[in-house]
PDB file of C-alpha atoms in Angstrom:
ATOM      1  CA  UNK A  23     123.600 111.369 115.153  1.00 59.00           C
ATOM      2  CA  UNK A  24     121.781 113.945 113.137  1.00 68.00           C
ATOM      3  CA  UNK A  25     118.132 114.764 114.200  1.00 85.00           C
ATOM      4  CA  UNK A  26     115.511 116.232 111.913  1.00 92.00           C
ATOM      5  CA  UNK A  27     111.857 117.410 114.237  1.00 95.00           C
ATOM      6  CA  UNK A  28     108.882 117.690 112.195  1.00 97.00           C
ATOM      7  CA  UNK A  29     106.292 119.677 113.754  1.00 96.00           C
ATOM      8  CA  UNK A  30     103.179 119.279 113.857  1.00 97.00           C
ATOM      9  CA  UNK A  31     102.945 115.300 114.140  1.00 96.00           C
ATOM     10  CA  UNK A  32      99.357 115.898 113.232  1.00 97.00           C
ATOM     11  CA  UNK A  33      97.452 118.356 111.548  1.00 97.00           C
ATOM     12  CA  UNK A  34      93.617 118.035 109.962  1.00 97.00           C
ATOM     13  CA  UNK A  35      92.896 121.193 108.557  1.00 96.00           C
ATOM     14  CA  UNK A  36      89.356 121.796 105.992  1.00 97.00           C
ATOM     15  CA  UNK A  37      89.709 122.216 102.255  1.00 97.00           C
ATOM     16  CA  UNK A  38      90.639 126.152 101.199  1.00 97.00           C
ATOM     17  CA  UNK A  39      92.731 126.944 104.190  1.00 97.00           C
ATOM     18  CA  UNK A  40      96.549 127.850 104.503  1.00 98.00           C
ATOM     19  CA  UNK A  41      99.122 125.794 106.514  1.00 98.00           C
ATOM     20  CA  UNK A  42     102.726 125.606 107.557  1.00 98.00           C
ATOM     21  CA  UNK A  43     104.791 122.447 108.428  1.00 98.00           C
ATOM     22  CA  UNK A  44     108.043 122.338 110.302  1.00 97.00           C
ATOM     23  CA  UNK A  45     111.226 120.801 109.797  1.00 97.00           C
ATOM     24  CA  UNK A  46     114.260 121.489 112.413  1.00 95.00           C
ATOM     25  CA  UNK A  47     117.652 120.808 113.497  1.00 92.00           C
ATOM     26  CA  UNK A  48     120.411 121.667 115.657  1.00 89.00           C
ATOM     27  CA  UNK A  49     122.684 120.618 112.987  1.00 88.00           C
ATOM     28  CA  UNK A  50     123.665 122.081 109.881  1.00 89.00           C
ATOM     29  CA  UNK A  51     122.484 120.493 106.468  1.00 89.00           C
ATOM     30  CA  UNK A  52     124.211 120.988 102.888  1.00 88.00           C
ATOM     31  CA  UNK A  53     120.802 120.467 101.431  1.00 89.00           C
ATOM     32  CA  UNK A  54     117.174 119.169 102.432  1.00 93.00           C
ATOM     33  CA  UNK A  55     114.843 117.518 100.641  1.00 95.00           C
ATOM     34  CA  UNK A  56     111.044 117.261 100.957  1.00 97.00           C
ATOM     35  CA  UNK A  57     109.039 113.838  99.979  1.00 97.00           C
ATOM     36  CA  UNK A  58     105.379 113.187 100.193  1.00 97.00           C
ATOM     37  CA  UNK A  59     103.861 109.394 101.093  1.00 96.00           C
ATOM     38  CA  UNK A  60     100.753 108.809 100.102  1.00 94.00           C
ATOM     39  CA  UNK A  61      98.698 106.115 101.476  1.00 89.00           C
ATOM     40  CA  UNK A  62      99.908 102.806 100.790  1.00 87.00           C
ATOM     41  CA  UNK A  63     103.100 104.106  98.748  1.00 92.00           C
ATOM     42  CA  UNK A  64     106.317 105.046  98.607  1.00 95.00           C
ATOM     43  CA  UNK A  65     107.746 108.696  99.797  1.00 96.00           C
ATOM     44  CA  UNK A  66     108.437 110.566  96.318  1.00 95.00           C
ATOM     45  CA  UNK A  67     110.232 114.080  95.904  1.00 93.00           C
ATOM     46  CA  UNK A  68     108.460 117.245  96.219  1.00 96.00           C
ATOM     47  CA  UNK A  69     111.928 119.295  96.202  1.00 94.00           C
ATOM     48  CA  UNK A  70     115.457 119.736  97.327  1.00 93.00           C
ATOM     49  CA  UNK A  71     116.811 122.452  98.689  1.00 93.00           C
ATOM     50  CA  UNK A  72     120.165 123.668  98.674  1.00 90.00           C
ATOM     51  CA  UNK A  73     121.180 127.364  99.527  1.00 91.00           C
ATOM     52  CA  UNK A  74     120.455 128.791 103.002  1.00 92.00           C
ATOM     53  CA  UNK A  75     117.497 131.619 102.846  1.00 94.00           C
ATOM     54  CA  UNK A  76     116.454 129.646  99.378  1.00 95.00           C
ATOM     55  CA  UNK A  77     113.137 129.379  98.789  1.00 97.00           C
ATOM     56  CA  UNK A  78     111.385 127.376  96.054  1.00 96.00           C
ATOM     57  CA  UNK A  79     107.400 126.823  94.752  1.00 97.00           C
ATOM     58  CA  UNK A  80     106.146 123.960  93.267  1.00 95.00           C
ATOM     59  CA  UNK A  81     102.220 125.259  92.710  1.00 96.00           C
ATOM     60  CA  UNK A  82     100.732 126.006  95.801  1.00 97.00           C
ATOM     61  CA  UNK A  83     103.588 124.642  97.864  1.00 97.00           C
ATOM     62  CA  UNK A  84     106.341 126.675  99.219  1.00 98.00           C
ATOM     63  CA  UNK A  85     109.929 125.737 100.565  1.00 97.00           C
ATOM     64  CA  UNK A  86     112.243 127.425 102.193  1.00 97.00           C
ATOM     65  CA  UNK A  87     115.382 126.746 103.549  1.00 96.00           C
ATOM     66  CA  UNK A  88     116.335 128.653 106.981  1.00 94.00           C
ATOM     67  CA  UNK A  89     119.663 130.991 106.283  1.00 93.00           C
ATOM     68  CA  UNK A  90     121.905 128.866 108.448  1.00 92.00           C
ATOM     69  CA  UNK A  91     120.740 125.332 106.847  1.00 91.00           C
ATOM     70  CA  UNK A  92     119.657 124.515 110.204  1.00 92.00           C
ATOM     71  CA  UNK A  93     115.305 124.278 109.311  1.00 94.00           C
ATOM     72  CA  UNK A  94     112.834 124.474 107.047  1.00 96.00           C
ATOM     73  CA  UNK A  95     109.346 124.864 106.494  1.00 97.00           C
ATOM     74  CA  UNK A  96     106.769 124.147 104.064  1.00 98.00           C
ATOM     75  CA  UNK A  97     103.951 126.318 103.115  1.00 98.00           C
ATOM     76  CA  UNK A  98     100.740 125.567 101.295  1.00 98.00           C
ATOM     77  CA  UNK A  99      98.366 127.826 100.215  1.00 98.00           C
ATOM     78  CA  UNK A 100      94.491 127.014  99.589  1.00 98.00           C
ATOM     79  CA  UNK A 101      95.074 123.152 100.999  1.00 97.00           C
ATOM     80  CA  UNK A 102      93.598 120.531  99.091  1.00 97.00           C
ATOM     81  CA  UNK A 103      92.117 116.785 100.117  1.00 96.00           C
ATOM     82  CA  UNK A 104      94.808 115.687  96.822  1.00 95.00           C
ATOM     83  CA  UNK A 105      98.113 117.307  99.264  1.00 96.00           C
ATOM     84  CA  UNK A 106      96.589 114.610 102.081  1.00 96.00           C
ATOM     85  CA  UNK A 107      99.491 112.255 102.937  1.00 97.00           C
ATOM     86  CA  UNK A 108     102.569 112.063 105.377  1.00 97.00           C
ATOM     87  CA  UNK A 109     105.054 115.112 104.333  1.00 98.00           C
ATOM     88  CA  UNK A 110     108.731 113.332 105.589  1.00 97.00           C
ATOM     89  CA  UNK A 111     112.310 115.905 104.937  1.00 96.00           C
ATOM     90  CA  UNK A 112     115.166 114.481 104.927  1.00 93.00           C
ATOM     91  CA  UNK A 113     118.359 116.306 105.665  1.00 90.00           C
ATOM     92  CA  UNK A 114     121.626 115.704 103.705  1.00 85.00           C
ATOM     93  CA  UNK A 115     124.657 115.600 105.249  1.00 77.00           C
ATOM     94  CA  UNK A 116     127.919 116.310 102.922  1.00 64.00           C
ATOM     95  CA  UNK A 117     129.923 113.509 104.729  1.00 62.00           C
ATOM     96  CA  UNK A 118     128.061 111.301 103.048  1.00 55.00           C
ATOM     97  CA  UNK A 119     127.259 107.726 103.799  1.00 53.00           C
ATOM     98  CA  UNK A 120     123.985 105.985 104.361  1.00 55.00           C
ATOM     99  CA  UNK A 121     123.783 108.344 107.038  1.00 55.00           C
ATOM    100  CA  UNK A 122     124.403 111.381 104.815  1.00 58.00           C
ATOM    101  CA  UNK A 123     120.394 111.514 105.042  1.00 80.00           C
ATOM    102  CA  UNK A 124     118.876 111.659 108.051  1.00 86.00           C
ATOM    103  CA  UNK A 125     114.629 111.529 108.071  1.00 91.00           C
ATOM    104  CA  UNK A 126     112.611 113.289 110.249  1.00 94.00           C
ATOM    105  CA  UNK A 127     109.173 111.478 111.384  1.00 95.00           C
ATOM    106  CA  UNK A 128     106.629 113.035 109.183  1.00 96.00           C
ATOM    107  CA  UNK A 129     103.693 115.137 109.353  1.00 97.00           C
ATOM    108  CA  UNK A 130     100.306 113.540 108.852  1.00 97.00           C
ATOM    109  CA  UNK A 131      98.486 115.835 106.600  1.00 97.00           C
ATOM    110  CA  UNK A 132      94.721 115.591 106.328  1.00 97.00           C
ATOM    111  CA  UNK A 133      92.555 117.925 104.015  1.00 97.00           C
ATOM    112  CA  UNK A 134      89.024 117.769 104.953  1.00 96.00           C
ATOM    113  CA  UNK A 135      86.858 118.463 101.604  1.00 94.00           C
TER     114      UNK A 135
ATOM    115  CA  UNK B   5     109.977 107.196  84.148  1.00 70.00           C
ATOM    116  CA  UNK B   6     111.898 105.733  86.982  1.00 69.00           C
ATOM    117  CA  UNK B   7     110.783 102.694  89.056  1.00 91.00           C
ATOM    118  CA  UNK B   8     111.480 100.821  92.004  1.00 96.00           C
ATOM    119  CA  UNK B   9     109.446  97.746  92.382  1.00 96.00           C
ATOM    120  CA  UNK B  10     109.010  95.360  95.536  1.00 96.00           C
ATOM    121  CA  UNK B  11     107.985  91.960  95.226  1.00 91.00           C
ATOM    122  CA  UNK B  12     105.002  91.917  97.301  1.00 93.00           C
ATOM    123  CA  UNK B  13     102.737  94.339  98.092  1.00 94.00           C
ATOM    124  CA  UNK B  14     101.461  92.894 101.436  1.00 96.00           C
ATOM    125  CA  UNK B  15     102.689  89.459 103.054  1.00 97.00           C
ATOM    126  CA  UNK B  16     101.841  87.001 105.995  1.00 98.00           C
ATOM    127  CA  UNK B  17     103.983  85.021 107.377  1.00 97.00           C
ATOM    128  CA  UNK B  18     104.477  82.830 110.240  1.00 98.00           C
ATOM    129  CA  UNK B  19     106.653  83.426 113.190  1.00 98.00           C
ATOM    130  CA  UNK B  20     110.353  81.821 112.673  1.00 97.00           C
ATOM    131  CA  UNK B  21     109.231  81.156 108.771  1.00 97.00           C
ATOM    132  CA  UNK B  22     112.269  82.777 106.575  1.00 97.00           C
ATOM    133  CA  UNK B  23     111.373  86.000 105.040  1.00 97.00           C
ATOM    134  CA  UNK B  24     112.748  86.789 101.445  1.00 97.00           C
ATOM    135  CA  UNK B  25     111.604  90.494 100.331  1.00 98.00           C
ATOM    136  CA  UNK B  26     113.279  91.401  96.826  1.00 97.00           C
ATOM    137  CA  UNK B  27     113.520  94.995  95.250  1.00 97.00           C
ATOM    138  CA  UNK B  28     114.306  95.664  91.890  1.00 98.00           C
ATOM    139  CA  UNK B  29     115.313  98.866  90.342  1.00 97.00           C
ATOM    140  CA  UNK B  30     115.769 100.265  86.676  1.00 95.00           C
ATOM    141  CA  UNK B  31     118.184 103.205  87.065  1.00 92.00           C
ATOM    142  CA  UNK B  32     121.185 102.027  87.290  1.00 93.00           C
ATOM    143  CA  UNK B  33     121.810 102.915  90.805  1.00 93.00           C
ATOM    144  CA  UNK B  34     125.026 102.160  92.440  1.00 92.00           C
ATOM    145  CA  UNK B  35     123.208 102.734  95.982  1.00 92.00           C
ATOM    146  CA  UNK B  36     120.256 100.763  97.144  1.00 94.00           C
ATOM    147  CA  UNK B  37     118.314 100.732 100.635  1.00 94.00           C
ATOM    148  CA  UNK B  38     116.000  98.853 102.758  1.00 96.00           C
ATOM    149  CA  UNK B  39     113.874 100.545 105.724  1.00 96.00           C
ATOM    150  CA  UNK B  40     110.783  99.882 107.535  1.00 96.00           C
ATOM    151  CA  UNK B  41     108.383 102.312 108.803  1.00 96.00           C
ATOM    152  CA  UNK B  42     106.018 102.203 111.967  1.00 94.00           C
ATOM    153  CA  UNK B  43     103.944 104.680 113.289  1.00 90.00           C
ATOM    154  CA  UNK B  44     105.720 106.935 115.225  1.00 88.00           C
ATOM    155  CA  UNK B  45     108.775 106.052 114.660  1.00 91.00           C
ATOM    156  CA  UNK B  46     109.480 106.999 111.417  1.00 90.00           C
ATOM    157  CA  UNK B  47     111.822 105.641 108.236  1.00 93.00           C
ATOM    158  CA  UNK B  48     114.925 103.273 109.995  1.00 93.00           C
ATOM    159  CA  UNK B  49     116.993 102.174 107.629  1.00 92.00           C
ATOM    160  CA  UNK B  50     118.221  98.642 108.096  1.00 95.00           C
ATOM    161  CA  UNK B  51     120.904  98.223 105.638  1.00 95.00           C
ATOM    162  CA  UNK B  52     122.302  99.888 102.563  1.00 93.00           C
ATOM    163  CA  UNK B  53     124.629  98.933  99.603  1.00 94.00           C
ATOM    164  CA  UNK B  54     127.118 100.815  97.495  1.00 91.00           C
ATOM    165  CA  UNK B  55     127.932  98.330  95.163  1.00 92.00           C
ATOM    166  CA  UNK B  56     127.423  94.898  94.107  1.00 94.00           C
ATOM    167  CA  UNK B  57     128.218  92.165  97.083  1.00 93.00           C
ATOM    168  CA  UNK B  58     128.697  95.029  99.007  1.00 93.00           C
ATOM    169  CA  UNK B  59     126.388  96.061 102.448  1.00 94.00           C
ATOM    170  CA  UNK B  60     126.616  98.026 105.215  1.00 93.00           C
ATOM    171  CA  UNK B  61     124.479  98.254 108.335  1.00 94.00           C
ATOM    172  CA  UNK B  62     122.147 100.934 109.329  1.00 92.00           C
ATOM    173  CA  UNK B  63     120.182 101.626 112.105  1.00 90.00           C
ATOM    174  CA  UNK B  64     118.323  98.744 113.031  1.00 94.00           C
ATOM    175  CA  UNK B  65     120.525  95.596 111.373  1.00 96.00           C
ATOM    176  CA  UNK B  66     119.500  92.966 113.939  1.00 96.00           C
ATOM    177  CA  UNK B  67     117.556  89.571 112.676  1.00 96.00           C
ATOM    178  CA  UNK B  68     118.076  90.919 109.013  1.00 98.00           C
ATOM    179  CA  UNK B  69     120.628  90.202 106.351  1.00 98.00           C
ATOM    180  CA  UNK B  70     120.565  91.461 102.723  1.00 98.00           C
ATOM    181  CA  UNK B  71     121.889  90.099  99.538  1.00 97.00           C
ATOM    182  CA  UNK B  72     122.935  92.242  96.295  1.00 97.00           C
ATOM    183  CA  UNK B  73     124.438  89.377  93.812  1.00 97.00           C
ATOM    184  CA  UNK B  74     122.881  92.042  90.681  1.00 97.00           C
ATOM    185  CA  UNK B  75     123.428  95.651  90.471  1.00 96.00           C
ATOM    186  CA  UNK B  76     119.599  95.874  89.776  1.00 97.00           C
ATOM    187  CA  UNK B  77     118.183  93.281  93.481  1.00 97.00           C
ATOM    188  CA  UNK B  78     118.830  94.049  96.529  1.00 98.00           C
ATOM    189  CA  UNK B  79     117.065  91.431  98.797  1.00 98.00           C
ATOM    190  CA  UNK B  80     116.274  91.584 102.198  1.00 98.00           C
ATOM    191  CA  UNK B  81     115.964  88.485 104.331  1.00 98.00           C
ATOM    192  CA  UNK B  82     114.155  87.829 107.833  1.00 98.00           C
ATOM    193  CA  UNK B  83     115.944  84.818 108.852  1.00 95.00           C
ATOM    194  CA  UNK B  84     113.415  83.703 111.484  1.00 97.00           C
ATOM    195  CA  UNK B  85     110.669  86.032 111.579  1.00 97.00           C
ATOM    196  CA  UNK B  86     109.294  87.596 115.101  1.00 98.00           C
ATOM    197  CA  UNK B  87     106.047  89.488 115.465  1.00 98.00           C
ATOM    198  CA  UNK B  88     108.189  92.347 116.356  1.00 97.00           C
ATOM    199  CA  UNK B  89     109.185  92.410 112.414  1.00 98.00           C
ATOM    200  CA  UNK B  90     105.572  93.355 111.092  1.00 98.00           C
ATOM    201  CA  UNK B  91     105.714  96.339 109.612  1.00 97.00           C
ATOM    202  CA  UNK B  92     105.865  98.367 106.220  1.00 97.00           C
ATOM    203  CA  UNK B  93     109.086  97.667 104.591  1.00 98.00           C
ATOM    204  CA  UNK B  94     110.340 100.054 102.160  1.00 97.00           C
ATOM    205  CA  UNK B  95     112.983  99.737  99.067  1.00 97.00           C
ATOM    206  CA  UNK B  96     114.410 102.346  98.044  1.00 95.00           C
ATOM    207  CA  UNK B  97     117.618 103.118  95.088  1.00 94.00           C
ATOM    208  CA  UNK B  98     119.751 106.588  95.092  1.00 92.00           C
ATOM    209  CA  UNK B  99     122.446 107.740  92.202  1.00 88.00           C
ATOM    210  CA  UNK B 100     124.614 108.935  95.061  1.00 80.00           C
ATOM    211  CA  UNK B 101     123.964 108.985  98.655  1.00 68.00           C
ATOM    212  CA  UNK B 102     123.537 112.666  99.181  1.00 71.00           C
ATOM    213  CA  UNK B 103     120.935 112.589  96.198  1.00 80.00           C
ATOM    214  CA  UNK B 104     117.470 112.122  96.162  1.00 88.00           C
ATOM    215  CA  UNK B 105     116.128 108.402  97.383  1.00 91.00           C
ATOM    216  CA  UNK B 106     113.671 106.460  94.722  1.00 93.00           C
ATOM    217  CA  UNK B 107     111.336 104.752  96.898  1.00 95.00           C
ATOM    218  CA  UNK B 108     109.144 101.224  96.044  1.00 96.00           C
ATOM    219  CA  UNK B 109     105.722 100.760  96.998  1.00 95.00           C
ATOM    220  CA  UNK B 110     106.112  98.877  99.996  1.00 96.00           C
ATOM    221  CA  UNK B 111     105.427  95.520 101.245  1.00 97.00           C
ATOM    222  CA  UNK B 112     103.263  95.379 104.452  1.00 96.00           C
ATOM    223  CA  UNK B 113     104.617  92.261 106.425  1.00 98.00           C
ATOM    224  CA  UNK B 114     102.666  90.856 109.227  1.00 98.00           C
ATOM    225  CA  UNK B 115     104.034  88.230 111.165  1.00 98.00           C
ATOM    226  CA  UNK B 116     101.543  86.456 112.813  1.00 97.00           C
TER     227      UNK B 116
END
């Protein structure tokens, strides 16, 4: 079984600042994929990512993919309260199957206005 | 625009009442999901399905069965509900699955 660790579980940061979030593996991914959940809703799509050492922005959010498909982090610059919510990747697995993607636990955002 | 729509958006039931949660999606998806999420313990998926009548199990099958009779519902069903079910259930449809996952609302069950 594939494992995806998001680090930090937590993190409550104040309106303007900078932050990184954490998602890693010991196993190798053919793509990942990045959903936010807000409150009371479905996870929806930031991004996927695809090529090792890719890295892709979506506004002030910024993805990259580690070079050996193994991690991945997301970046966001000048935080916020709207990017508040649980930030879940999910790693694809090109054997495919239901458990062709795996989810990692989240990261509970929280921008402090 | 896409959608994936769940029947309820929060339920009560009673312990060993039958459960009936539908989903509903307008892609034409061939793959379709149910999970449920609790704190700390992320997304589990409980079953998929590939195709219509057809199901497999996920992570965390036990006391739940599904039913996909249209290519557009995928039911899940609690066939005697236990506290231990209440939780957020979530629906979710996929083109293919190594693409991205559609996801419903929810439907926050409490079994009381």
């Amino acid at each position: 079984t594939q494992l995806l660790e998001q680090s930090p579980q937590f993190l409550s940061i104040q309106e303007g600042e900078n932050l990184t979030v954490y998602c890693n593996s010991s196993s190798v991914f053919s793509s990942l994929q990045w959903y936010r959940q807000e409150p009371g809703e479905g996870p929806v799509l930031l991004v996927t990512v695809v090529t090792g050492g890719e890295v892709k922005k979506l506004k002030r959010l910024t993805f990259q993919f580690g070079d050996a498909r193994k991690d991945s982090s997301l970046h966001i610059t000048a935080a916020q309260p709207g990017d508040t919510g649980l930030y879940l990747c999910a790693g694809v697995d090109s054997g495919g199957g239901a458990d062709g993607l795996t989810f990692g636990k989240g990261t509970h955002l929280i921008i402090q206005p | 625009d896409v959608k994936v729509t769940q029947s309820s958006r929060y339920l009560v039931k009673r312990t060993g009442e039958k459960v009936f949660l539908e989903c509903v999606q307008d892609m034409d998806h061939e793959n379709m999901f149910w999970y449920r999420q609790d704190p700390g313990l992320g997304l589990r998926l409980i079953y998929f399905s590939y195709d219509v009548k057809m199901k497999e199990k996920g992570d965390i099958p036990e006391g739940y069965s599904v039913s996909r009779e249209k290519k557009e519902r995928f039911s899940l069903i609690l066939e005697s509900a236990s506290t231990n079910q209440t939780s957020m259930y979530l629906c979710a449809s996929s083109f293919s699955t190594l693409y991205e996952q559609y996801f419903g609302p929810g439907t926050r069950l409490t079994v009381t």
